[in-house]
PDB file of C-alpha atoms in Angstrom:
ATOM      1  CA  UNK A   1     -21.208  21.547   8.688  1.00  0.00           C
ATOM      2  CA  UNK A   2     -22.723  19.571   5.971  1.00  0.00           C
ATOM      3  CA  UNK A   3     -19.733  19.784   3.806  1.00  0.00           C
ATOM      4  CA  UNK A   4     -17.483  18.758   6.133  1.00  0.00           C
ATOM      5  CA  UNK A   5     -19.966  15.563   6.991  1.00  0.00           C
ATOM      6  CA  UNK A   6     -19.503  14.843   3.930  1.00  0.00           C
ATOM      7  CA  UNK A   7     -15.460  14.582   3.458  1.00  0.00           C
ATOM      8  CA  UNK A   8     -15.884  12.750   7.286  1.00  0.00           C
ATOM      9  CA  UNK A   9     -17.802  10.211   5.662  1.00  0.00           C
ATOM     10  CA  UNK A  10     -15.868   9.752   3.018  1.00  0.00           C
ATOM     11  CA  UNK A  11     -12.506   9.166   4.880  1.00  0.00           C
ATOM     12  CA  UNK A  12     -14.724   6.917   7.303  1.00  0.00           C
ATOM     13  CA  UNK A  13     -15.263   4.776   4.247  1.00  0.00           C
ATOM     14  CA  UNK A  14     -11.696   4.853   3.014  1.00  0.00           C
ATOM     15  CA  UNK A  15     -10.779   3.478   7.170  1.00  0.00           C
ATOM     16  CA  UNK A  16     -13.790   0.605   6.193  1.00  0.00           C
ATOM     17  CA  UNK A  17     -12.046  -0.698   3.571  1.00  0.00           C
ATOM     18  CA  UNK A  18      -8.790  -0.507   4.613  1.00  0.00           C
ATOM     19  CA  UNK A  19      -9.898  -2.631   7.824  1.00  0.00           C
ATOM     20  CA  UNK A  20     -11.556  -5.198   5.806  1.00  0.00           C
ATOM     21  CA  UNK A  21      -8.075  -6.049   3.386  1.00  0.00           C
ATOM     22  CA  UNK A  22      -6.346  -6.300   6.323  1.00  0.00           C
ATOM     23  CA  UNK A  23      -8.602  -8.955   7.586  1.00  0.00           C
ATOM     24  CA  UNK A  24      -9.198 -10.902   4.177  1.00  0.00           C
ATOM     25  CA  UNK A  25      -5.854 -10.697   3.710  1.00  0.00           C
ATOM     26  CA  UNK A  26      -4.053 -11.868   6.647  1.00  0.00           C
ATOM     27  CA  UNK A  27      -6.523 -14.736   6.823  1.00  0.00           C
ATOM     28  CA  UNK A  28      -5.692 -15.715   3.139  1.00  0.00           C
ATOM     29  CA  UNK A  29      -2.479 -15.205   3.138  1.00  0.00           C
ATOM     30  CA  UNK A  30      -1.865 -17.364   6.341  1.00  0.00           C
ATOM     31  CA  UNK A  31      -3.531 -20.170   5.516  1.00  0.00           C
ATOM     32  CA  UNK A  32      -2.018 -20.344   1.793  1.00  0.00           C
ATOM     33  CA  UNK A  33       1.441 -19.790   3.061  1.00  0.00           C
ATOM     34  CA  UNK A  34       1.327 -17.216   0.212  1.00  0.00           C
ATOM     35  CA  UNK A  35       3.762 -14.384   1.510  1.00  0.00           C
ATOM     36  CA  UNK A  36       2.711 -12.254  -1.839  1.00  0.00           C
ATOM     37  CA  UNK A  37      -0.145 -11.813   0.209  1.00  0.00           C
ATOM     38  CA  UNK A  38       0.907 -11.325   3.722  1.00  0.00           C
ATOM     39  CA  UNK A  39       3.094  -8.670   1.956  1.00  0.00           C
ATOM     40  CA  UNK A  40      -0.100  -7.441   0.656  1.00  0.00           C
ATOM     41  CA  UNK A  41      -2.230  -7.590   4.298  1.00  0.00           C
ATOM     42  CA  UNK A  42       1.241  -5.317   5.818  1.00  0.00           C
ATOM     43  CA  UNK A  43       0.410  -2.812   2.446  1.00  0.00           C
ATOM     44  CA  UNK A  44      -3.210  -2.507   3.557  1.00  0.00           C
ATOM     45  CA  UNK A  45      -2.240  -1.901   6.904  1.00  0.00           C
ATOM     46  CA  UNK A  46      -0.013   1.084   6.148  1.00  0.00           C
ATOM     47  CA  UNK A  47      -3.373   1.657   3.952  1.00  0.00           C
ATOM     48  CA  UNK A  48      -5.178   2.155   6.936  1.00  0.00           C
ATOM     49  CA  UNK A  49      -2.687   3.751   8.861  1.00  0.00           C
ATOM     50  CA  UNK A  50      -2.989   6.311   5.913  1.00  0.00           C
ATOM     51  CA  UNK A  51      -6.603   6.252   5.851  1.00  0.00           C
ATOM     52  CA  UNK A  52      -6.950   6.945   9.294  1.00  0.00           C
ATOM     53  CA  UNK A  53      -4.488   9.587   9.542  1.00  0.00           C
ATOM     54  CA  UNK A  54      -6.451  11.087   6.579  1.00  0.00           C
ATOM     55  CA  UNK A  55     -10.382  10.589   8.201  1.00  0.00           C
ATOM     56  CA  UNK A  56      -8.586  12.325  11.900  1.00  0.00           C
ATOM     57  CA  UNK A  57      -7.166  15.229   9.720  1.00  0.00           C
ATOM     58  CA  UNK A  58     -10.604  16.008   8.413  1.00  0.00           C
ATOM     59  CA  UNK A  59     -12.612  15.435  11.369  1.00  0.00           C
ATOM     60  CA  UNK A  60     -10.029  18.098  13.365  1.00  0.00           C
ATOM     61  CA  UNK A  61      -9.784  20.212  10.283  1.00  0.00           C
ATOM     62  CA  UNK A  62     -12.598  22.296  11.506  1.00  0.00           C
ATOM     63  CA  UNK A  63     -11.681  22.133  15.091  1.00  0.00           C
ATOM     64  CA  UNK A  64     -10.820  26.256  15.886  1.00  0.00           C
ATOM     65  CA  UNK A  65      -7.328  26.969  17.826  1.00  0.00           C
ATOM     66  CA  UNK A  66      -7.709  27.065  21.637  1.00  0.00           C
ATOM     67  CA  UNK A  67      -5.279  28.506  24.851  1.00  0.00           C
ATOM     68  CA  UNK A  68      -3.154  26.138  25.139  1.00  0.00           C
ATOM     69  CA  UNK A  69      -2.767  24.961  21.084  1.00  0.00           C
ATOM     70  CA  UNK A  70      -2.476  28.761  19.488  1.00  0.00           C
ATOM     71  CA  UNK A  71      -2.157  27.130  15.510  1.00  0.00           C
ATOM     72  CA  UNK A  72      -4.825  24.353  15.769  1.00  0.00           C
ATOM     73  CA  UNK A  73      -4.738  20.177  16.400  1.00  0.00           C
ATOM     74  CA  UNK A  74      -3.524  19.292  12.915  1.00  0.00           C
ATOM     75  CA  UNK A  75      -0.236  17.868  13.856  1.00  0.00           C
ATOM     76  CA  UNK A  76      -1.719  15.201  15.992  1.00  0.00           C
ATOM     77  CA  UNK A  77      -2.533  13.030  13.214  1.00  0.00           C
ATOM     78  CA  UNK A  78       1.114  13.611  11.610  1.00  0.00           C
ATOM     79  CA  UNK A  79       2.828  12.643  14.548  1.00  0.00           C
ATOM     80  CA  UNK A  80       0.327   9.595  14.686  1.00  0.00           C
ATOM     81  CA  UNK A  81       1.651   9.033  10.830  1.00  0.00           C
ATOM     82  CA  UNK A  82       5.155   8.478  11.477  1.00  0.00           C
ATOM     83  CA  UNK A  83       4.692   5.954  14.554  1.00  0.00           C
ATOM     84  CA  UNK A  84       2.506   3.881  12.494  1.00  0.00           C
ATOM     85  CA  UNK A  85       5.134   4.358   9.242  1.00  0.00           C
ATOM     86  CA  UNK A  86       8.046   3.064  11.971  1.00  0.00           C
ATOM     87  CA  UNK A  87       6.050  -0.162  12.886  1.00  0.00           C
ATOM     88  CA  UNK A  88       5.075  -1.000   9.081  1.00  0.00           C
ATOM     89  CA  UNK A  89       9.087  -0.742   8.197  1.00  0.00           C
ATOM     90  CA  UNK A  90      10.218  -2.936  10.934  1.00  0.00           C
ATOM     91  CA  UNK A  91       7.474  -5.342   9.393  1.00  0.00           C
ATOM     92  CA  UNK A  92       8.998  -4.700   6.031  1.00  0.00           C
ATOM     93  CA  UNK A  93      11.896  -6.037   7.076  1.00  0.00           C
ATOM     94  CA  UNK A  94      10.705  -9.047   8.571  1.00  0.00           C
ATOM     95  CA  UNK A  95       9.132  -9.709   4.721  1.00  0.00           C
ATOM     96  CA  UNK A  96      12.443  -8.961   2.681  1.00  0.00           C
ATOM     97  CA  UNK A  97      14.389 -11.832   5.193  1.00  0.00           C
ATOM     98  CA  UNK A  98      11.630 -14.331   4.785  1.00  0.00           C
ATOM     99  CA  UNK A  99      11.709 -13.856   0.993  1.00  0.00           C
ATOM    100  CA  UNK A 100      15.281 -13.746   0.788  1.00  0.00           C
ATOM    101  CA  UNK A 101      14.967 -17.065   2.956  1.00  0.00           C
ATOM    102  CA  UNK A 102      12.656 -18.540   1.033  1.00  0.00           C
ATOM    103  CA  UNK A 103      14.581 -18.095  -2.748  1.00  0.00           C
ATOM    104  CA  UNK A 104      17.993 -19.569  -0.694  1.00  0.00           C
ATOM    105  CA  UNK A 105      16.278 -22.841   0.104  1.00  0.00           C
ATOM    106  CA  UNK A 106      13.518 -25.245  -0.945  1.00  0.00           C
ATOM    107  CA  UNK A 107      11.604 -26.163   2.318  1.00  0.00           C
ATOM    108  CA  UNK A 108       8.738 -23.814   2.421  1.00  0.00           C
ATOM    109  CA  UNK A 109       5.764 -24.573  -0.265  1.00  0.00           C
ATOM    110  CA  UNK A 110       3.728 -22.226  -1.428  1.00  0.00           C
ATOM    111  CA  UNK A 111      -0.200 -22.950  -2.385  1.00  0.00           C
ATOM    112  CA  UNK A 112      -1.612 -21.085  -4.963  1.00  0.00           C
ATOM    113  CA  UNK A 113      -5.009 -21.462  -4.246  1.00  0.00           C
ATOM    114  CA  UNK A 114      -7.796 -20.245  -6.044  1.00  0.00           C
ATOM    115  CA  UNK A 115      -8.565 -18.266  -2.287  1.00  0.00           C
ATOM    116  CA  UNK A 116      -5.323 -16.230  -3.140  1.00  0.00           C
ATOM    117  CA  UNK A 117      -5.972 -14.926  -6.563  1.00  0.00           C
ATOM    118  CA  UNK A 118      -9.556 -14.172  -5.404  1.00  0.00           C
ATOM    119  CA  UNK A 119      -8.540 -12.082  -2.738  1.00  0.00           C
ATOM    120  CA  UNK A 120      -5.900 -10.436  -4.715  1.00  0.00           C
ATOM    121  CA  UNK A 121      -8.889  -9.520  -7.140  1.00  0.00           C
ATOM    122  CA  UNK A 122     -11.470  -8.023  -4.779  1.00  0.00           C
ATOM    123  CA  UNK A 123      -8.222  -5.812  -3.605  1.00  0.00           C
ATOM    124  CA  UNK A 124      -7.992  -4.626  -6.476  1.00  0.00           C
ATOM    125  CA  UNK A 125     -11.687  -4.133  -7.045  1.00  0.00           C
ATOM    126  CA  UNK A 126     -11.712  -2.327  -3.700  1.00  0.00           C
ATOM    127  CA  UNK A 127      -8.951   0.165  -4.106  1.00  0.00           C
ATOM    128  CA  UNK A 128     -10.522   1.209  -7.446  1.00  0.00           C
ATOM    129  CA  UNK A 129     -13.869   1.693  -5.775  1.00  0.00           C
ATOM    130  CA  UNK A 130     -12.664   3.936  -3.192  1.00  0.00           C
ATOM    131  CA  UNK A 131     -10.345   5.855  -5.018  1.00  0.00           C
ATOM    132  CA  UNK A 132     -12.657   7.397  -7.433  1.00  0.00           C
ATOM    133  CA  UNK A 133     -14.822   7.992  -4.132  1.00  0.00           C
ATOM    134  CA  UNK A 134     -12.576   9.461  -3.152  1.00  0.00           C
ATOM    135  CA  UNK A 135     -11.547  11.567  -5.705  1.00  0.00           C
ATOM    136  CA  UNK A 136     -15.336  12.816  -6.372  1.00  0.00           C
ATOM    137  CA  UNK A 137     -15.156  13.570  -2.525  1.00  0.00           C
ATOM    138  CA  UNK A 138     -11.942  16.023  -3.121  1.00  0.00           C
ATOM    139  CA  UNK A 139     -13.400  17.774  -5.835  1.00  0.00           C
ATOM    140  CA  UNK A 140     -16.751  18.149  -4.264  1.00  0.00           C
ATOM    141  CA  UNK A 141     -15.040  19.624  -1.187  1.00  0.00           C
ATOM    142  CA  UNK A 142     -11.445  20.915  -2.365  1.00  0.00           C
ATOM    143  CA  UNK A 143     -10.106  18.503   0.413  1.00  0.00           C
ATOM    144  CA  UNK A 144      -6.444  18.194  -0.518  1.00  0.00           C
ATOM    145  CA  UNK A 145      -6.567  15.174   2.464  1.00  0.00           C
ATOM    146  CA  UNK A 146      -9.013  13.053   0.524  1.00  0.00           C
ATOM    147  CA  UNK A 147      -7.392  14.012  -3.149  1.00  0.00           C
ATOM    148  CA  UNK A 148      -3.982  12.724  -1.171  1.00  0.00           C
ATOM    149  CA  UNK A 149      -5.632   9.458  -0.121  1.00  0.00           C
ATOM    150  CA  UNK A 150      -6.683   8.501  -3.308  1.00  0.00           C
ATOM    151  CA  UNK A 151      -3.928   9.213  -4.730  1.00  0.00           C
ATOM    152  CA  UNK A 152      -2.615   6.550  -3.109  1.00  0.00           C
ATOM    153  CA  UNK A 153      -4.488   3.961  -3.069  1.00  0.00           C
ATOM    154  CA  UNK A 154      -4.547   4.255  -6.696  1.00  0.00           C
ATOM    155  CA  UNK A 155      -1.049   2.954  -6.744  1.00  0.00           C
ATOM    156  CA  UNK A 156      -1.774   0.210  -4.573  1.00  0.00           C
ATOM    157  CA  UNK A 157      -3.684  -1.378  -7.796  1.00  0.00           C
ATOM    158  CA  UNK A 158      -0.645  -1.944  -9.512  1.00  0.00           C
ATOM    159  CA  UNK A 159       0.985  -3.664  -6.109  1.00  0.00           C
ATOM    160  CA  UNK A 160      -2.008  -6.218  -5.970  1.00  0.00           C
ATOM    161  CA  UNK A 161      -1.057  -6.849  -9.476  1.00  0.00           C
ATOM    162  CA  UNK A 162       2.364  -7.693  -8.660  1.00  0.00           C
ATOM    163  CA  UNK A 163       1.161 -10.182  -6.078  1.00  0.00           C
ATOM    164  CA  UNK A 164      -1.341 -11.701  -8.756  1.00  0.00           C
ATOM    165  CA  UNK A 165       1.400 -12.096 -11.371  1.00  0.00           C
ATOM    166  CA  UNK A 166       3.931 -14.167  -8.742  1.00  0.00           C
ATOM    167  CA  UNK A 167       0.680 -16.209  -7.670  1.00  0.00           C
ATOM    168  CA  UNK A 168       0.257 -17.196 -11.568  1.00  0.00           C
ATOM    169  CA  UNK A 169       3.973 -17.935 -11.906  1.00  0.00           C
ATOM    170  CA  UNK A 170       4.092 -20.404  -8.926  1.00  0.00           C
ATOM    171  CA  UNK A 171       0.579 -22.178 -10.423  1.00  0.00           C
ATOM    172  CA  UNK A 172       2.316 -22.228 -13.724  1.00  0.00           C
ATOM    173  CA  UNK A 173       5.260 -23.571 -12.225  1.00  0.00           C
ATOM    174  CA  UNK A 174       3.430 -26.117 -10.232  1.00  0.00           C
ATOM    175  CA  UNK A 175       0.900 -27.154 -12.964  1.00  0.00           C
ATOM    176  CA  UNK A 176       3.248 -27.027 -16.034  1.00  0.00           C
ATOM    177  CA  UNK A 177       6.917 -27.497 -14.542  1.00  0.00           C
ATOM    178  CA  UNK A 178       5.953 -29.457 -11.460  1.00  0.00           C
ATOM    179  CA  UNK A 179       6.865 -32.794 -13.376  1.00  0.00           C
ATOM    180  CA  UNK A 180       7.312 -35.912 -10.683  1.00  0.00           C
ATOM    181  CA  UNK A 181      10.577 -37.014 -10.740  1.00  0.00           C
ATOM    182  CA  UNK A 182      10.452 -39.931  -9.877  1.00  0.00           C
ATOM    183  CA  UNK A 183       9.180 -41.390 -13.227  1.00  0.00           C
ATOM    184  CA  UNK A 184      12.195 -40.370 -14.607  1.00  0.00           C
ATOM    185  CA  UNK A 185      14.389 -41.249 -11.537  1.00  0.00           C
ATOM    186  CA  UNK A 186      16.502 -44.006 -13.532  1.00  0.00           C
ATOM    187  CA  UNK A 187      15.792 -42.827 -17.118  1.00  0.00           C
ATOM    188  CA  UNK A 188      18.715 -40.101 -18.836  1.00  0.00           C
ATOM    189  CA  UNK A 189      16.153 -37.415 -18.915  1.00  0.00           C
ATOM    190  CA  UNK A 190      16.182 -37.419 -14.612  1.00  0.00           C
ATOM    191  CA  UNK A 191      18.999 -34.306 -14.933  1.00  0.00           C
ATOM    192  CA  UNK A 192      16.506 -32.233 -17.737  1.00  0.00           C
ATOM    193  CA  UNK A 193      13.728 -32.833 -15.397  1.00  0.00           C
ATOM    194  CA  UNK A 194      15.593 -31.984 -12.103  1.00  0.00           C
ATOM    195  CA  UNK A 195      16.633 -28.651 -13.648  1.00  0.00           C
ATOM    196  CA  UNK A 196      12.652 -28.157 -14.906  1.00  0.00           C
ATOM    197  CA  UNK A 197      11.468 -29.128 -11.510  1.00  0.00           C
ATOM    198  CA  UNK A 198      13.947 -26.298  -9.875  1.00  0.00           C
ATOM    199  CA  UNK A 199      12.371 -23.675 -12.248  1.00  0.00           C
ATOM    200  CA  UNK A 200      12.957 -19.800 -10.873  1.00  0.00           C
ATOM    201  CA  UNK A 201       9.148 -19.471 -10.893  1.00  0.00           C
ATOM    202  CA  UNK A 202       8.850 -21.296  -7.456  1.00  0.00           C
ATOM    203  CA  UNK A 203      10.269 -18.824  -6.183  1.00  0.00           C
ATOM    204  CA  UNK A 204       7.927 -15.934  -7.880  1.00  0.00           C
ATOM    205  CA  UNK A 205       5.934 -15.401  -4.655  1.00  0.00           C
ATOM    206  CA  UNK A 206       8.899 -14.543  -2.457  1.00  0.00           C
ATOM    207  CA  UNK A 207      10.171 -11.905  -5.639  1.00  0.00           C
ATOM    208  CA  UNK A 208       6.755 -10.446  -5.959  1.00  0.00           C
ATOM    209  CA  UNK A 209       6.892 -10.174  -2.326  1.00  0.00           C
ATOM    210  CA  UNK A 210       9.849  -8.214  -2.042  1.00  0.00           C
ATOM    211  CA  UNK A 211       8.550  -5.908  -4.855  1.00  0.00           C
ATOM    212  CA  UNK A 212       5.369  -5.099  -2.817  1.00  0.00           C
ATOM    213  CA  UNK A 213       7.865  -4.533  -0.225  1.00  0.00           C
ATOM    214  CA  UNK A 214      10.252  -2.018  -2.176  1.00  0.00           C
ATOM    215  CA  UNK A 215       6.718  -0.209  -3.143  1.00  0.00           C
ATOM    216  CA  UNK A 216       5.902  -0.315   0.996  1.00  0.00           C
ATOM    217  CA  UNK A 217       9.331   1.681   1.550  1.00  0.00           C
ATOM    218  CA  UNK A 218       8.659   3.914  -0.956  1.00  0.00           C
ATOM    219  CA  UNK A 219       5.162   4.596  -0.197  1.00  0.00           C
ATOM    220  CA  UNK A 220       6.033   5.155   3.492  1.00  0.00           C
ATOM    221  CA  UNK A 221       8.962   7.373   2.930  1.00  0.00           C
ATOM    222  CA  UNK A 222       6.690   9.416   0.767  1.00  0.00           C
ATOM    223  CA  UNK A 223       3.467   9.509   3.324  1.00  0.00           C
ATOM    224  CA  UNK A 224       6.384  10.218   6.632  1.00  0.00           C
ATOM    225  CA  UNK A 225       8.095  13.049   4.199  1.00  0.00           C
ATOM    226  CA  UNK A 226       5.024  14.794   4.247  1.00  0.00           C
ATOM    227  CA  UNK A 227       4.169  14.016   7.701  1.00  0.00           C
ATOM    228  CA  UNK A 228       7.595  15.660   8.922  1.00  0.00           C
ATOM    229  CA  UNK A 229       7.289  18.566   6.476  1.00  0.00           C
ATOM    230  CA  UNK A 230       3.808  19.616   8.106  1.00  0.00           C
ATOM    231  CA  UNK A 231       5.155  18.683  11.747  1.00  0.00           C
ATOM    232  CA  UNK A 232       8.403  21.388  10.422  1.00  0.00           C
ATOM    233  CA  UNK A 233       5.968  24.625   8.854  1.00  0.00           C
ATOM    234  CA  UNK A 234       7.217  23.304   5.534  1.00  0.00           C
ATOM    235  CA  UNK A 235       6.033  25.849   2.901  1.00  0.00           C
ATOM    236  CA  UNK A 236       3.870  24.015   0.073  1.00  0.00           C
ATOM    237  CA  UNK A 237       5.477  23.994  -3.217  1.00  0.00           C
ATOM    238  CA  UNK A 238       5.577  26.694  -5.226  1.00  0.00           C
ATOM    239  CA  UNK A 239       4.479  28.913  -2.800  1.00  0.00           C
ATOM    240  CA  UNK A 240       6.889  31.657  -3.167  1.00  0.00           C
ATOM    241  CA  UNK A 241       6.525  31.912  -6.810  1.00  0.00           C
ATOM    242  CA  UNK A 242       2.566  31.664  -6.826  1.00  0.00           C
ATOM    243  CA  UNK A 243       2.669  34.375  -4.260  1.00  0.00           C
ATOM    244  CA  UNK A 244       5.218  36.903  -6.828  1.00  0.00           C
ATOM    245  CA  UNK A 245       2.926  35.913  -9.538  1.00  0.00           C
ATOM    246  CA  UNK A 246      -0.094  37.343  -7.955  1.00  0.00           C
ATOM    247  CA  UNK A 247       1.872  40.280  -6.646  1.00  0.00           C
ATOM    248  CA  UNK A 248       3.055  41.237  -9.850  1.00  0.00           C
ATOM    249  CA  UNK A 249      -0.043  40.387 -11.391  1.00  0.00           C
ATOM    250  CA  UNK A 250      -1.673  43.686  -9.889  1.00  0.00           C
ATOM    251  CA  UNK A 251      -1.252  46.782 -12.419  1.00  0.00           C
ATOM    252  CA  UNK A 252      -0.113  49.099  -9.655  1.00  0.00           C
ATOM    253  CA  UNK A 253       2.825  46.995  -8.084  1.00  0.00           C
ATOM    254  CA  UNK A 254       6.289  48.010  -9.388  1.00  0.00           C
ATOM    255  CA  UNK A 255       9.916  46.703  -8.197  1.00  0.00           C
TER     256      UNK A 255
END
């Protein structure tokens, strides 16, 4: 019982986190008008849809099989999984057709505030803190659950990263490219500085929002693969070969 209080309280941890992003995030991100980082607040929600799904699966890992569920509870959470998954796709999509939006026309600014990068940075300070939690947690207790978990939210470091990058380019763009134009309104350099003012790096929130966005399908298809391979019996990989192996490995086995 102590072991398993102890993987418990490290999912519960992993669910903490994830709960505070979401927050910091989605209040950042909305008053910026950053949608890097609204992007990043739908990542740390399937975050926490994983977390949870994770912290469930080890608190009914120990739960015994009853009457009326013969091979356990386990595919609650897993069914739980792919619900949450569905939502965070359909939110996915809503990101890609802003963005897209966004790089067709001109009208919607974008503030890169010092709030942005900062929030951006504890992210990433975050996800690094509870992964190798994590990770300590799966070795102490050979929880494949927890090793999963921070597994992924290892990745999300580099996603956060992303976001940070496009948040530089627009500042750059602002600071460095934004020249006014109309100094130069009736002066021949007005066509140089129209096409400087248009630069592509206006528009790097909206790409690094659709790469957080590719990384959100990706990561999802992943997490609802494995959700539908436990909800199907799916035999772990390698099974069948381990198995031979340590059949043939015994000295008194013969074909």
């Amino acid at each position: 019982m102590e072991e398993r209080r102890g993987a418990v309280t490290a999912a519960f941890s992993s669910v903490a986190a994830a709960v505070f992003l979401v927050t910091l995030k989605l209040v950042v991100g909305w008053a910026s008008g950053s949608l890097g980082v609204l992007s990043e607040a739908l990542h740390s929600g399937l975050d926490l849809a994983a977390a949870a799904v994770t912290f469930f699966a080890v608190r009914a890992a120990g739960r015994p099989a009853d009457v009326d569920h013969h091979y356990g509870h386990g595919k609650i959470e897993s069914l739980s999984a792919l619900v949450e998954i569905a939502f965070l796709f359909i939110a996915c999509g809503w990101i890609i057709h802003e963005a897209v939006s966004r790089i067709l026309s001109d009208e919607v600014m974008v503030e890169a505030s010092l709030w942005a990068f900062f929030v951006m940075a504890v992210s990433i300070f975050v996800d690094f803190s509870r992964s190798r939690v994590l990770y300590r947690a799966a070795r102490k207790y050979s929880s494949q659950a927890l090793e999963a978990d921070a597994l992924h939210f290892s990745t999300d470091m580099l996603s956060s990263s992303v976001v940070i990058i496009g948040l530089a380019l627009v500042w750059l763009s602002e600071k460095w490219l934004g020249v006014p134009l109309r100094y130069f309104e009736y002066t021949m350099l007005y066509p140089l500085m129209k096409m400087v003012s248009a630069s592509p790096l206006r528009h790097a929130d909206s790409v690094a929002a659709l790469l957080v966005s590719l990384i959100i399908f990706l990561t999802g298809f992943r997490l609802g693969r494995r959700a539908v391979d436990v909800l199907l019996d799916r035999a772990p990989a390698r099974a069948r070969e381990l198995v031979e192996n340590a059949v043939w490995s015994v000295s008194m086995v013969k074909e």
